[in-house]
CSV table of C-alpha atoms and ligand atoms in Angstrom, one decimal:
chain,number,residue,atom,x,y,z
A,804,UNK,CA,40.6,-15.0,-0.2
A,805,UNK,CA,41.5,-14.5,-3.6
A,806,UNK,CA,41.0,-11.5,-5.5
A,807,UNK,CA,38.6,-13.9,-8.9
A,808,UNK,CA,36.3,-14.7,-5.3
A,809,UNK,CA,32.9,-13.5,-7.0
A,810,UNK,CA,31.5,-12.1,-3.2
A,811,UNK,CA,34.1,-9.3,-3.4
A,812,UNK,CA,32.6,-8.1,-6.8
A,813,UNK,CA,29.9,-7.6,-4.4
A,814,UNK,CA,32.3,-5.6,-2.0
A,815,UNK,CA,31.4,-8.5,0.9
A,816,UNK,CA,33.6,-9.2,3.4
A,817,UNK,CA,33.0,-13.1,3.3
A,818,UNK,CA,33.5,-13.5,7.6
A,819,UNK,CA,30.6,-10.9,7.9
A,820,UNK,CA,28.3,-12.2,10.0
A,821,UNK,CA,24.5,-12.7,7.9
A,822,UNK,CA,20.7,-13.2,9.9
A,823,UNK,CA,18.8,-14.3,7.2
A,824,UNK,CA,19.7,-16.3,3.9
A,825,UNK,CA,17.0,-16.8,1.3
A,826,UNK,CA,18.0,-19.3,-1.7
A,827,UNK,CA,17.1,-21.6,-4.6
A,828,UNK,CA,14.5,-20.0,-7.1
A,829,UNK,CA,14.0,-17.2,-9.0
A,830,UNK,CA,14.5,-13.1,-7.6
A,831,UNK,CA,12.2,-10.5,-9.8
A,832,UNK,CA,14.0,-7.7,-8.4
A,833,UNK,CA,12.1,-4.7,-9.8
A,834,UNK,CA,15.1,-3.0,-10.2
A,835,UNK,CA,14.6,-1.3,-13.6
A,836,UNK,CA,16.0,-3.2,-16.4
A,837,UNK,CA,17.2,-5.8,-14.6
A,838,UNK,CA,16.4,-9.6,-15.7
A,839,UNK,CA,14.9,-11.9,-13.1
A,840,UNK,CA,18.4,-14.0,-11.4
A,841,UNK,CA,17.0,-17.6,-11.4
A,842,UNK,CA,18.8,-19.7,-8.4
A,843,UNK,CA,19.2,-16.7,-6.6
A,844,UNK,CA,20.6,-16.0,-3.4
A,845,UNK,CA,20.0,-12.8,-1.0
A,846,UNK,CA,21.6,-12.2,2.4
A,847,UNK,CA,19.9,-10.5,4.6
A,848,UNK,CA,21.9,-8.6,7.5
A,849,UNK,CA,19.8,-7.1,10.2
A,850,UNK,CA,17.4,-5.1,8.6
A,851,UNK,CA,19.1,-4.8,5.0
A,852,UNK,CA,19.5,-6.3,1.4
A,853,UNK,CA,23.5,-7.2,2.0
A,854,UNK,CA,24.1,-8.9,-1.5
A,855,UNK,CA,21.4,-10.3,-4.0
A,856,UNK,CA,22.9,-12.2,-7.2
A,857,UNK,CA,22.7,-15.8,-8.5
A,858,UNK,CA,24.3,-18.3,-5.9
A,859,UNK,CA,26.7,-19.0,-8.2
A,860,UNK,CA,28.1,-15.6,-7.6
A,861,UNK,CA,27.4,-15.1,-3.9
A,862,UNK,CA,29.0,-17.7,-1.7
A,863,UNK,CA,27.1,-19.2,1.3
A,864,UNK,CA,28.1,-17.1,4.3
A,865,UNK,CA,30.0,-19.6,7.1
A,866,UNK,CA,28.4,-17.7,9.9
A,867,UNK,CA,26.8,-19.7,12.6
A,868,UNK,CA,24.0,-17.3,13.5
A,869,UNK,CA,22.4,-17.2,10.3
A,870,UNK,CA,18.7,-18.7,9.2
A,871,UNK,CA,17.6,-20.2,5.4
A,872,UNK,CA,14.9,-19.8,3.4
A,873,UNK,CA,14.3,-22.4,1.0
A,874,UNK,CA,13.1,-20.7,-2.1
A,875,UNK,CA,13.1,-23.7,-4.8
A,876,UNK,CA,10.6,-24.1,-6.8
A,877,UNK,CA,9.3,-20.5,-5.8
A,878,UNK,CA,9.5,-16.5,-6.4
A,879,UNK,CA,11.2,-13.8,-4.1
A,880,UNK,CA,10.6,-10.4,-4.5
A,881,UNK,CA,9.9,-7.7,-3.0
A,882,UNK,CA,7.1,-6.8,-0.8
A,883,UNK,CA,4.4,-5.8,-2.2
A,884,UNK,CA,2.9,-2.0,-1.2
A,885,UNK,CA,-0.7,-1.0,-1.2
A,886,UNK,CA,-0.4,2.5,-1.7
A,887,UNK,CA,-4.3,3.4,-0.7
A,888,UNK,CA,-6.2,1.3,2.2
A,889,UNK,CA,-8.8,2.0,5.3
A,890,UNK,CA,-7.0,-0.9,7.2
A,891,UNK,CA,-9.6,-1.3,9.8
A,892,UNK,CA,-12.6,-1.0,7.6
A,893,UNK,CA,-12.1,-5.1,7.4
A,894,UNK,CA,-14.6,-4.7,10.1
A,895,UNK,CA,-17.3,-3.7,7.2
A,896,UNK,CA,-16.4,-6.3,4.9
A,897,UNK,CA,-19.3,-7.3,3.0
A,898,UNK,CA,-21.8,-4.9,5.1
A,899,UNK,CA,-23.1,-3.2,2.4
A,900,UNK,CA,-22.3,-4.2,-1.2
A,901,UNK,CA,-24.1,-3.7,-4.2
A,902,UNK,CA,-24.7,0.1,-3.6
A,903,UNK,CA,-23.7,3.3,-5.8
A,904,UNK,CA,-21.5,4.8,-3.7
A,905,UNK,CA,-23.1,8.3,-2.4
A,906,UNK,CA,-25.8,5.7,-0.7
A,907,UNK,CA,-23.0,3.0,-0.1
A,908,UNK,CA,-21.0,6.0,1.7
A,909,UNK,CA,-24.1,8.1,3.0
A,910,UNK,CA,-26.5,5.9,4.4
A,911,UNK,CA,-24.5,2.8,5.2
A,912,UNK,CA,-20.7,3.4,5.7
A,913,UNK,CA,-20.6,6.8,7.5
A,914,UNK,CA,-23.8,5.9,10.0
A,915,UNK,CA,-22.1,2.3,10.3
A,916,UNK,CA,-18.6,3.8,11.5
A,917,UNK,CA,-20.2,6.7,13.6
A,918,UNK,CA,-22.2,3.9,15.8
A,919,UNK,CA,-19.5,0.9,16.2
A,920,UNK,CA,-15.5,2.3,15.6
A,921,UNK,CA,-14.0,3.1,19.1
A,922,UNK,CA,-10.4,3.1,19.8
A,923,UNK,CA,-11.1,-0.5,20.6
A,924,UNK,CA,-12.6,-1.9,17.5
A,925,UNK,CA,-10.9,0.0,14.7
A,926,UNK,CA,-7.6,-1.5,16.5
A,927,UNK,CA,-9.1,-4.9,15.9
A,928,UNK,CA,-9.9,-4.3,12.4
A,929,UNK,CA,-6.6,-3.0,11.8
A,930,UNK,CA,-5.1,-6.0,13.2
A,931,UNK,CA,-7.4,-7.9,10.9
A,932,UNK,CA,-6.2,-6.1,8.1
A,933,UNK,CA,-2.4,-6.5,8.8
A,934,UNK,CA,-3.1,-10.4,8.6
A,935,UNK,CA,-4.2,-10.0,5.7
A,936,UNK,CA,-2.3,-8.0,4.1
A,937,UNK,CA,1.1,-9.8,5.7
A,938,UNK,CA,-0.6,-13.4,4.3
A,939,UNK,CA,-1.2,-11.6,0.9
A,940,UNK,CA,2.3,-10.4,0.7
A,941,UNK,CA,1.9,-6.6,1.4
A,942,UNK,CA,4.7,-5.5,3.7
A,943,UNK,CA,3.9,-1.5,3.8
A,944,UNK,CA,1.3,0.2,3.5
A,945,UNK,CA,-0.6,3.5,3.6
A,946,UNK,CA,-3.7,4.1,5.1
A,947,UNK,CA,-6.0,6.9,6.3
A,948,UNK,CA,-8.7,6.9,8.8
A,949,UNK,CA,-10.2,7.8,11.8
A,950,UNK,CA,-9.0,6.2,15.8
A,951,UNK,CA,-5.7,6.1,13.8
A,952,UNK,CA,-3.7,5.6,17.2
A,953,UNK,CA,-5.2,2.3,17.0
A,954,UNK,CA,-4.0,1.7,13.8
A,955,UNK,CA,-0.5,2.8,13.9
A,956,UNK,CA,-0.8,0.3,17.4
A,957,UNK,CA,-1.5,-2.2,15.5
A,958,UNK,CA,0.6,-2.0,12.6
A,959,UNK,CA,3.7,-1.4,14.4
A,960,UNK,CA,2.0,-4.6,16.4
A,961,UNK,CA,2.3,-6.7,13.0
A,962,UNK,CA,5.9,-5.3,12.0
A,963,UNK,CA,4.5,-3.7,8.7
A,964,UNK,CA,5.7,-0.5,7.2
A,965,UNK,CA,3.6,2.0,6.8
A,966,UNK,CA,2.3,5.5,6.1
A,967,UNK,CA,-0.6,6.2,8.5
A,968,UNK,CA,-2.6,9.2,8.3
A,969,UNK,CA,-5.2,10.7,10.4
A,970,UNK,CA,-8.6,11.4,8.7
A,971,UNK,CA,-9.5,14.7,8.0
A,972,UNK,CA,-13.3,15.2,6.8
A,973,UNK,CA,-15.7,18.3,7.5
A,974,UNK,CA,-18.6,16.4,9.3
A,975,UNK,CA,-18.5,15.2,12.7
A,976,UNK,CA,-16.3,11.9,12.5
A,977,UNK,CA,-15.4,9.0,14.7
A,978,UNK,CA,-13.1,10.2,17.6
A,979,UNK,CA,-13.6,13.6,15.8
A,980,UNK,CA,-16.8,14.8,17.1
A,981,UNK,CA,-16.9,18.3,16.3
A,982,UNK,CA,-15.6,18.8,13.2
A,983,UNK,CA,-13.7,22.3,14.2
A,984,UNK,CA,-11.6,20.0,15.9
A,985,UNK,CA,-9.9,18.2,12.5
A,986,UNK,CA,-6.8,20.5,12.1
A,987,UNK,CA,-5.9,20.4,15.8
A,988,UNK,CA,-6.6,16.5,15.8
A,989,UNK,CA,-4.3,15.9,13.0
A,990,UNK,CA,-1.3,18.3,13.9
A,991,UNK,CA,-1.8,16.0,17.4
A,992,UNK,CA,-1.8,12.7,15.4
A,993,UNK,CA,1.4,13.8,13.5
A,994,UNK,CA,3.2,15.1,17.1
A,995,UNK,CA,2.6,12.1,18.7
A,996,UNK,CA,3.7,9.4,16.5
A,997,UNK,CA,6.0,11.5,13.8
A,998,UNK,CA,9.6,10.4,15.4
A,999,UNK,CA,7.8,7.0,16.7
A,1000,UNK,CA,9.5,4.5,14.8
A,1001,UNK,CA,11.9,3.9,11.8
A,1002,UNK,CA,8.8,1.4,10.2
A,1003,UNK,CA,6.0,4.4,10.4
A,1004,UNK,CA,5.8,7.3,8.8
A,1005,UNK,CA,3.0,9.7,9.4
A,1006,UNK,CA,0.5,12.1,7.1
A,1007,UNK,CA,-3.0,13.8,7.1
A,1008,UNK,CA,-5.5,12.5,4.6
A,1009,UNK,CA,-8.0,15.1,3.6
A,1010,UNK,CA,-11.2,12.4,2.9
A,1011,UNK,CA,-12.1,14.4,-0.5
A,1012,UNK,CA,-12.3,17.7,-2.3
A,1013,UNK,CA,-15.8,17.6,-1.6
A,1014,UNK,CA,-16.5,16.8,2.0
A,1015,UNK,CA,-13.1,19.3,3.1
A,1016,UNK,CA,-13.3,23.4,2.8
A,1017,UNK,CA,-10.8,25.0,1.5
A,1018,UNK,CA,-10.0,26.6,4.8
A,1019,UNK,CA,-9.5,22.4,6.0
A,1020,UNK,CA,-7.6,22.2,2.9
A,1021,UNK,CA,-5.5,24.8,3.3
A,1022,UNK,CA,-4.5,24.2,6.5
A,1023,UNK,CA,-4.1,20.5,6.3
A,1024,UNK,CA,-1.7,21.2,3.4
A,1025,UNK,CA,0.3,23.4,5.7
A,1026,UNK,CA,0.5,21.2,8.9
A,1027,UNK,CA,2.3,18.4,6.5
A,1028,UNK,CA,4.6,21.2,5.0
A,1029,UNK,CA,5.6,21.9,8.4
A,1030,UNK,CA,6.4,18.1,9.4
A,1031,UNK,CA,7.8,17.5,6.1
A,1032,UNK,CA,5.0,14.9,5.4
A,1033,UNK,CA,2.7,13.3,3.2
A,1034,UNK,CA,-0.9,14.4,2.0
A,1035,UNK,CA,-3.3,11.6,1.2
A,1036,UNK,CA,-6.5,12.3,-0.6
A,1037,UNK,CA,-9.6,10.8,-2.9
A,1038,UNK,CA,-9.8,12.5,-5.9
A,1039,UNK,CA,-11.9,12.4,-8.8
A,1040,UNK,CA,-13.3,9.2,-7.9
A,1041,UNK,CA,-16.6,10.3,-9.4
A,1042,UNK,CA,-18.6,12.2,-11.8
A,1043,UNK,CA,-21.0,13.5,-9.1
A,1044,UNK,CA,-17.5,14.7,-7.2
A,1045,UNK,CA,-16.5,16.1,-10.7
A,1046,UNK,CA,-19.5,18.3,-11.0
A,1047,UNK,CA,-20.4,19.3,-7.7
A,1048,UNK,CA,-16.6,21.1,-7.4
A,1049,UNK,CA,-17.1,22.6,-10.6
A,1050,UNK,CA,-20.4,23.8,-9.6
A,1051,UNK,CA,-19.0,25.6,-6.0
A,1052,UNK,CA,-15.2,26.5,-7.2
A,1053,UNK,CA,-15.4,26.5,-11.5
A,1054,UNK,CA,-12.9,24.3,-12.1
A,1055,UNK,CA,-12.5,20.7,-12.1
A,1056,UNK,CA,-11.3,18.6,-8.9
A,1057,UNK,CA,-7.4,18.8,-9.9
A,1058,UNK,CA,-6.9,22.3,-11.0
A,1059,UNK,CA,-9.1,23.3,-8.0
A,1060,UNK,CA,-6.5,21.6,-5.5
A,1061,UNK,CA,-3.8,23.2,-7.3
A,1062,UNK,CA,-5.3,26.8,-6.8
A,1063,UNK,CA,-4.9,26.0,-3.2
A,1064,UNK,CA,-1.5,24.8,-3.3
A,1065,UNK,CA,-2.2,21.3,-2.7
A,1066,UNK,CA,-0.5,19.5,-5.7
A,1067,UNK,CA,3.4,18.9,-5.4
A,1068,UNK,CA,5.2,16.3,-4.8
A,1069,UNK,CA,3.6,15.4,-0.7
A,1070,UNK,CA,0.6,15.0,-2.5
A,1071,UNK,CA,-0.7,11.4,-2.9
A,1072,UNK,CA,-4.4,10.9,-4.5
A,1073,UNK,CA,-6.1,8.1,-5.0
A,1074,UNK,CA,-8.6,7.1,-7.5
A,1075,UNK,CA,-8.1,9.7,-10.2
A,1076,UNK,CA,-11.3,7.9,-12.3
A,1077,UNK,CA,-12.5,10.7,-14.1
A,1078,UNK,CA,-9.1,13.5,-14.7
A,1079,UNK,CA,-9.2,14.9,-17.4
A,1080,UNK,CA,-5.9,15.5,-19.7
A,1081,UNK,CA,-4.9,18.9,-18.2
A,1082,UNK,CA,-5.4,17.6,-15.0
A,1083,UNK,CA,-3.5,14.5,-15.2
A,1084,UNK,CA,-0.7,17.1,-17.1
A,1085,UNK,CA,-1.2,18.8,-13.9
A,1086,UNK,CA,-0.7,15.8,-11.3
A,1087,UNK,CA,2.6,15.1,-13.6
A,1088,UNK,CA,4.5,18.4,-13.2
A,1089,UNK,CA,4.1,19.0,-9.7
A,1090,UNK,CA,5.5,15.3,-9.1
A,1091,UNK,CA,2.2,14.4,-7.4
A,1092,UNK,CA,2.0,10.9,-6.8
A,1093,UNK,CA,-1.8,9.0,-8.1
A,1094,UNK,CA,-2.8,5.6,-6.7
A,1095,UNK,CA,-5.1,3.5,-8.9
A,1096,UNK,CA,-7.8,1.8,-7.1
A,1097,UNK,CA,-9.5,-0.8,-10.0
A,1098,UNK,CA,-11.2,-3.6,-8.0
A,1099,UNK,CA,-12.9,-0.8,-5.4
A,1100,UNK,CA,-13.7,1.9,-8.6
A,1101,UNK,CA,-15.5,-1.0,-10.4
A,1102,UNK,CA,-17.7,-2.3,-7.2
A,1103,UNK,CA,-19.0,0.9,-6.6
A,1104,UNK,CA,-19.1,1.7,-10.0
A,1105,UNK,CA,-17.4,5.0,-10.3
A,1106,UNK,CA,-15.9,4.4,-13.3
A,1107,UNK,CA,-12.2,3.5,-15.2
A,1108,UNK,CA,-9.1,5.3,-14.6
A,1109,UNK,CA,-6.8,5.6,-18.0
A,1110,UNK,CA,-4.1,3.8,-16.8
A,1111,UNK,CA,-2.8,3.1,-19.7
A,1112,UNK,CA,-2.2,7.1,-20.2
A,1113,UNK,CA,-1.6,7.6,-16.8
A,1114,UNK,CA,2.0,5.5,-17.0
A,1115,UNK,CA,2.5,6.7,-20.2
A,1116,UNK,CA,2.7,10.3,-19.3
A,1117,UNK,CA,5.1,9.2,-16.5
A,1118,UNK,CA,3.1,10.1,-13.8
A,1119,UNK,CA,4.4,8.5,-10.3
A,1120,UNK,CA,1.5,5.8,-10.2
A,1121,UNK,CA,1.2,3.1,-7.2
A,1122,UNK,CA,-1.5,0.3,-6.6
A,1123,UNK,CA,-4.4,0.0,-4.0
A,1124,UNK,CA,-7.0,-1.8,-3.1
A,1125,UNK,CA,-9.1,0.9,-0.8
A,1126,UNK,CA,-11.2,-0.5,2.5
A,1127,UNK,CA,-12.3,-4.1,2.5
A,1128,UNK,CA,-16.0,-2.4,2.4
A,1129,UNK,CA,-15.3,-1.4,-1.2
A,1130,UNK,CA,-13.5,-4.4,-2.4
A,1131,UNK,CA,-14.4,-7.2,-0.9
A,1132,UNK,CA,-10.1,-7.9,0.2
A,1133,UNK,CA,-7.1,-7.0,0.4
A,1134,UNK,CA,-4.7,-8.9,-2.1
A,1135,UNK,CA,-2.8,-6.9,-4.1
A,1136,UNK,CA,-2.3,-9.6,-6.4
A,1137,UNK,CA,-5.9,-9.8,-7.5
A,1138,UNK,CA,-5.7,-6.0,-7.8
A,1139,UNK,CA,-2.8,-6.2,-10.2
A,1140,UNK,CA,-3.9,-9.0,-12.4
A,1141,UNK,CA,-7.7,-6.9,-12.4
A,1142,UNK,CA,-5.5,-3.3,-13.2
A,1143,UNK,CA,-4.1,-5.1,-16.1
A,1144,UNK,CA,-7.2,-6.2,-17.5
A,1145,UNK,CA,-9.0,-3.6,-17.5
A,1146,UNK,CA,-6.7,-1.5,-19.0
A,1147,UNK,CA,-7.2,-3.7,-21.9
A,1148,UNK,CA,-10.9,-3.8,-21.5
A,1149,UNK,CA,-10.8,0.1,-21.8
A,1150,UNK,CA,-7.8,0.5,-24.5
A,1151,UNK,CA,-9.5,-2.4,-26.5
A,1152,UNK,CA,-6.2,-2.6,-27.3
A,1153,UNK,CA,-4.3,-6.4,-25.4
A,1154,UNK,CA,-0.8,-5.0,-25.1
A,1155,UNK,CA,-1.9,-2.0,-23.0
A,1156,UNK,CA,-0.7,-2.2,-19.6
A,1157,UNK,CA,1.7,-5.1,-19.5
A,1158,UNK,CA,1.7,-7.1,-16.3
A,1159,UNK,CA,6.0,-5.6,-15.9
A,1160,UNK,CA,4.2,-2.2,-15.3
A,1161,UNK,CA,1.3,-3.3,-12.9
A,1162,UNK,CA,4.1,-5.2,-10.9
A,1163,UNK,CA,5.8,-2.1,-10.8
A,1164,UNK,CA,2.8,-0.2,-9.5
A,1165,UNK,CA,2.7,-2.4,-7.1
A,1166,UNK,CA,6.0,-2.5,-6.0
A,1167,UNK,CA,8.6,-0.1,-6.7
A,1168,UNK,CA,6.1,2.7,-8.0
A,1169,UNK,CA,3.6,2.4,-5.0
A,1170,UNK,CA,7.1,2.9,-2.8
A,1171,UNK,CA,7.8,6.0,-4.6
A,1172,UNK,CA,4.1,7.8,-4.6
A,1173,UNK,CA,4.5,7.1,-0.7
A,1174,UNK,CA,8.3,8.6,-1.1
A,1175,UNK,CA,9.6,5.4,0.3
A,1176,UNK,CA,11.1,4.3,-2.9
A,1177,UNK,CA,14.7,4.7,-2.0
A,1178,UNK,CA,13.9,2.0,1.3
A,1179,UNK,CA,11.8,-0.1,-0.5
A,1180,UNK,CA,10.1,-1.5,-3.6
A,1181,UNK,CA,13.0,-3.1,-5.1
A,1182,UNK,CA,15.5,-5.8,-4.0
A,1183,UNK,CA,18.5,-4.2,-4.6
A,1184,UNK,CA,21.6,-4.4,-2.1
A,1185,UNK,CA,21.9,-1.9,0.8
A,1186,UNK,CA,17.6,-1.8,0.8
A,1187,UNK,CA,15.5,-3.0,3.6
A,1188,UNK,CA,15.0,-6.0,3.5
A,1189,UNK,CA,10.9,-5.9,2.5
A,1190,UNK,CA,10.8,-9.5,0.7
A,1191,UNK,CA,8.5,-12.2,0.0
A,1192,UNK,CA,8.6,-16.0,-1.1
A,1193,UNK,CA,5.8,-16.6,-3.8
A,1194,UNK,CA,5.1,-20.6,-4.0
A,1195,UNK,CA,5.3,-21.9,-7.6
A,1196,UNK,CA,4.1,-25.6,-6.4
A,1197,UNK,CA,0.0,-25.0,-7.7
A,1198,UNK,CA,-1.3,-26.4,-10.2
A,1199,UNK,CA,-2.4,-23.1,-11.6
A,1200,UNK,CA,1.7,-21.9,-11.5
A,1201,UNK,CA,2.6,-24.5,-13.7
A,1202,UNK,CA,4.4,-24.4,-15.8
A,1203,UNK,CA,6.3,-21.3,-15.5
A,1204,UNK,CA,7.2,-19.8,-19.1
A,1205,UNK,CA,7.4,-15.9,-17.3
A,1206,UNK,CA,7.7,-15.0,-13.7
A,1207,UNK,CA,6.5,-11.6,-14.1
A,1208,UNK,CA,3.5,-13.0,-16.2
A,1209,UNK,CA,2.8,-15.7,-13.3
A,1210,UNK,CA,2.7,-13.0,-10.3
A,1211,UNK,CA,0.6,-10.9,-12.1
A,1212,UNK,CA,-2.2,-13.4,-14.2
A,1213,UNK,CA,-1.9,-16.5,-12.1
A,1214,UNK,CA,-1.0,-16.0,-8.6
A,1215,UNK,CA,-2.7,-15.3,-5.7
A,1216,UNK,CA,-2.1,-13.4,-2.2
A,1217,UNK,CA,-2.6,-17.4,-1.3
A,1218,UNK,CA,0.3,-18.6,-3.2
A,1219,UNK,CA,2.8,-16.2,-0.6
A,1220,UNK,CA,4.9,-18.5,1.6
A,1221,UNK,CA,7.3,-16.1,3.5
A,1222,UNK,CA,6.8,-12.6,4.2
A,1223,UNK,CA,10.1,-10.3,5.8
A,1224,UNK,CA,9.7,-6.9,6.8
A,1225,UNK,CA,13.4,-4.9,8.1
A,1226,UNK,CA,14.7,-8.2,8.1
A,1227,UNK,CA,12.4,-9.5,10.4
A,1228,UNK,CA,9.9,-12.9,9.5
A,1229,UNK,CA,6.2,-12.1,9.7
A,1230,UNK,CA,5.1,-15.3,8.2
A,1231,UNK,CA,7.5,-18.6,7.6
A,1232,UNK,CA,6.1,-21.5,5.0
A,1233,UNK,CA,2.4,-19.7,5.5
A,1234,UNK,CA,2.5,-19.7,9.5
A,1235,UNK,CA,2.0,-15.9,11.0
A,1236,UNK,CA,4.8,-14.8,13.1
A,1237,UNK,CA,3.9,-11.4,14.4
A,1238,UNK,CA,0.3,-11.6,14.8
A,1239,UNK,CA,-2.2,-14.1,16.5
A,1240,UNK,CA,-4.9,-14.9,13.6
A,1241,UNK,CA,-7.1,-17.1,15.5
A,1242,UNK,CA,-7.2,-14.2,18.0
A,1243,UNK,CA,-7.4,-11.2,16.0
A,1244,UNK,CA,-10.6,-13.1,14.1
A,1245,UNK,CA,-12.6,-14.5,16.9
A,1246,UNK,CA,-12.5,-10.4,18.2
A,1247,UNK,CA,-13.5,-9.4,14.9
A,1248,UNK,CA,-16.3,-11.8,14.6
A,1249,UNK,CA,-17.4,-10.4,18.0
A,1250,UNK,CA,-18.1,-7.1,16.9
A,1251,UNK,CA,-19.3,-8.2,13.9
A,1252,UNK,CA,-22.2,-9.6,15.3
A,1253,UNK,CA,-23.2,-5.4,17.2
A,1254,UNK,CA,-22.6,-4.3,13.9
A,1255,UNK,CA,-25.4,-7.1,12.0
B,2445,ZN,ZN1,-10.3,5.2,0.0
């Protein structure tokens, strides 16, 4: 080979052997400041990025073992991460909508999951949720709930990543019956499954400032000190939340977490609707990692974050969508294109929030509030390979002026042909791989029918 052969700029050695080849199109690899490659190439090796680069650059590999991808006339980049979900609560989709959300959660939600989740159904839901997330184009995830055995069974099932956390909450709780109980249930959670597999990483998620002591706090805090792990929570997601802590502690719901000890860089909160500027200063010098939640925020109408000021001040800021009760779904495509919007809506200002930045929320950013971001996010060589195929061959892709502008204002979870996770195919030209749908539904529709 000679030395001008463009794969050794790459530092390839062109006889090693590639699984996976995905070609033709256009690569939006989120790596910061990079320009989409159109007629790109990646080569996938086991369960990493092993070049990415226009084709013209990358020579196709001679190996005989390898598989293609036809990416023409499409998008691939990478997976996309929803950084705050209740998996299983698919089960509740469209139970109990048009509610405020201390009766939605109160009198519907919480009675609803005390009487039907078992180990049994939350793993169905969970499964539920993983097709739909996989057909959407999520490929990790982080989640917090109750059964959550079931859930990391079921993602590990689907051959997601994710960041599963076991619910902690000061009532009596599914699978947590007495609520003395929580602390030891979670340190349990995070021994059994901590070392389980390379795809799952484990946390605690404290369910709110409000509904946890600060004994529960505390502790919780601790136990994912002492396993190194994330700390999931809601925060601020209301103004009743915002006035009942300063009511009981005098401070609002941020600084009152930081008295504690709870903001630093484990700690990952979602919602964030109503911080207030100190707060949010707060959030940002600890390296505490915030998750905007738009679509579920406005259906329960708590309220809108500033996201605009959020990303401006730098804080680490990812994309979720919450449980399919407070949604109605579980595209993150919909949330990103919704997140950009109303940004504008509430700026009254058009170029607030450009769709580059809610991509990178929902990508790259979400990766790094779940401290995955050096893994995944981006499609950069030596990464996992976490990558989709986005079809351009809709009417309502065409034409194309902006790929970033078409993923984020005209696509769809729909539109996502090919989904890879470690390397691995979950979905091939928008047939499931890892998971049964017909299955997994006709269960779900089963319980449904106890729970009407
Ligand atoms: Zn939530």
């Amino acid at each position: 080979m000679e030395s001008h052969d463009p794969g050794l700029q790459y530092g390839r050695t062109p006889e090693e052997p590639v699984n996976l080849i995905i070609q033709g199109g256009t690569a939006v690899t989120m790596v910061p400041g990079q320009q989409p490659i159109r007629n790109a190439r990646v080569l996938i090796k086991k369960d990493r990025i092993m070049e990415i680069g226009p084709s013209s650059e990358i020579p196709f590999p001679k190996s005989s073992s390898m598989e293609t991808i036809d990416a023409e006339s499409a998008i691939i980049m990478p997976g996309l991460v929803n950084a705050h979900a209740h998996t299983a609560m698919t089960l509740f989709r469209g139970f109990a909508d048009d509610l405020p959300l201390k009766e939605w959660l109160f009198e519907k939600i919480f009675p609803a999951e005390a009487n039907f989740l078992s180990p049994e159904t939350v793993y169905r839901g969970a499964l539920l949720g993983c097709v739909e997330m996989i057909r959407s184009g999520t490929t990790c995830l982080a989640d917090g709930y109750f059964f959550q055995d079931q859930t990391v069974r079921a993602v590990h099932a689907s051959g997601l990543r994710g960041l599963l956390a076991q619910g902690i909450i000061d009532f009596p709780a599914p699978g947590v019956p007495d609520p003395k109980q929580n602390i030891h249930m979670g340190k349990d959670f995070l021994e059994k499954w901590h070392h389980f597999s390379h795809r799952i990483t484990t946390g605690l998620f404290c369910h709110s400032p409000a509904t946890c002591s600060k004994k529960t706090l505390r502790r919780s805090h601790e136990i994912c000190r002492e396993y190194d792990v994330p700390l999931q929570i809601h925060l601020s997601e209301t103004e009743m939340e915002v006035a009942e802590i300063l009511r009981a502690h005098g401070t609002r719901p941020a600084h009152y977490l930081d008295q504690l000890g709870l903001v630093d860089s484990h700690l990952i909160a979602a919602h964030g609707v109503h911080l207030d500027k100190s707060e949010l200063k707060c959030l940002h010098e600890k390296d505490a990692g915030l998750v905007h939640v738009p679509e579920s925020n406005m259906k329960l109408s708590s309220g809108i974050a500033p996201l605009e000021e959020i990303t401006a001040m730098g804080l680490k800021t990812g994309l979720g969508t919450d449980g399919s009760a407070s949604n109605n779904n579980l595209d993150l495509f919909g949330e990103m294109d919704t997140a950009a919007k109303l940004s504008k809506v509430l700026t009254r200002r058009p170029d607030a929030t450009k769709a580059y930045q809610v991509l990178n929320m929902a990508t790259l950013g979400g990766a790094a509030v779940l401290g995955l971001d050096k893994e995944t996010g981006s499609l950069e060589k030596g990464k996992k390979a976490d990558i989709i195929v986005v079809d351009l061959k809709s009417p309502h892709l065409c034409p194309m002026f902006d790929p970033v502008s078409a993923l984020v204002y005209s696509a769809g979870g729909s539109d996502v042909k090919d989904v890879i996770v470690d390397g691995v195919s979950l979905m091939r030209e928008k047939e499931l791989w890892s998971l049964d749908q017909d299955e997994i539904m006709a269960a779900v529709r089963e319980i449904a029918k106890k729970i009407r």
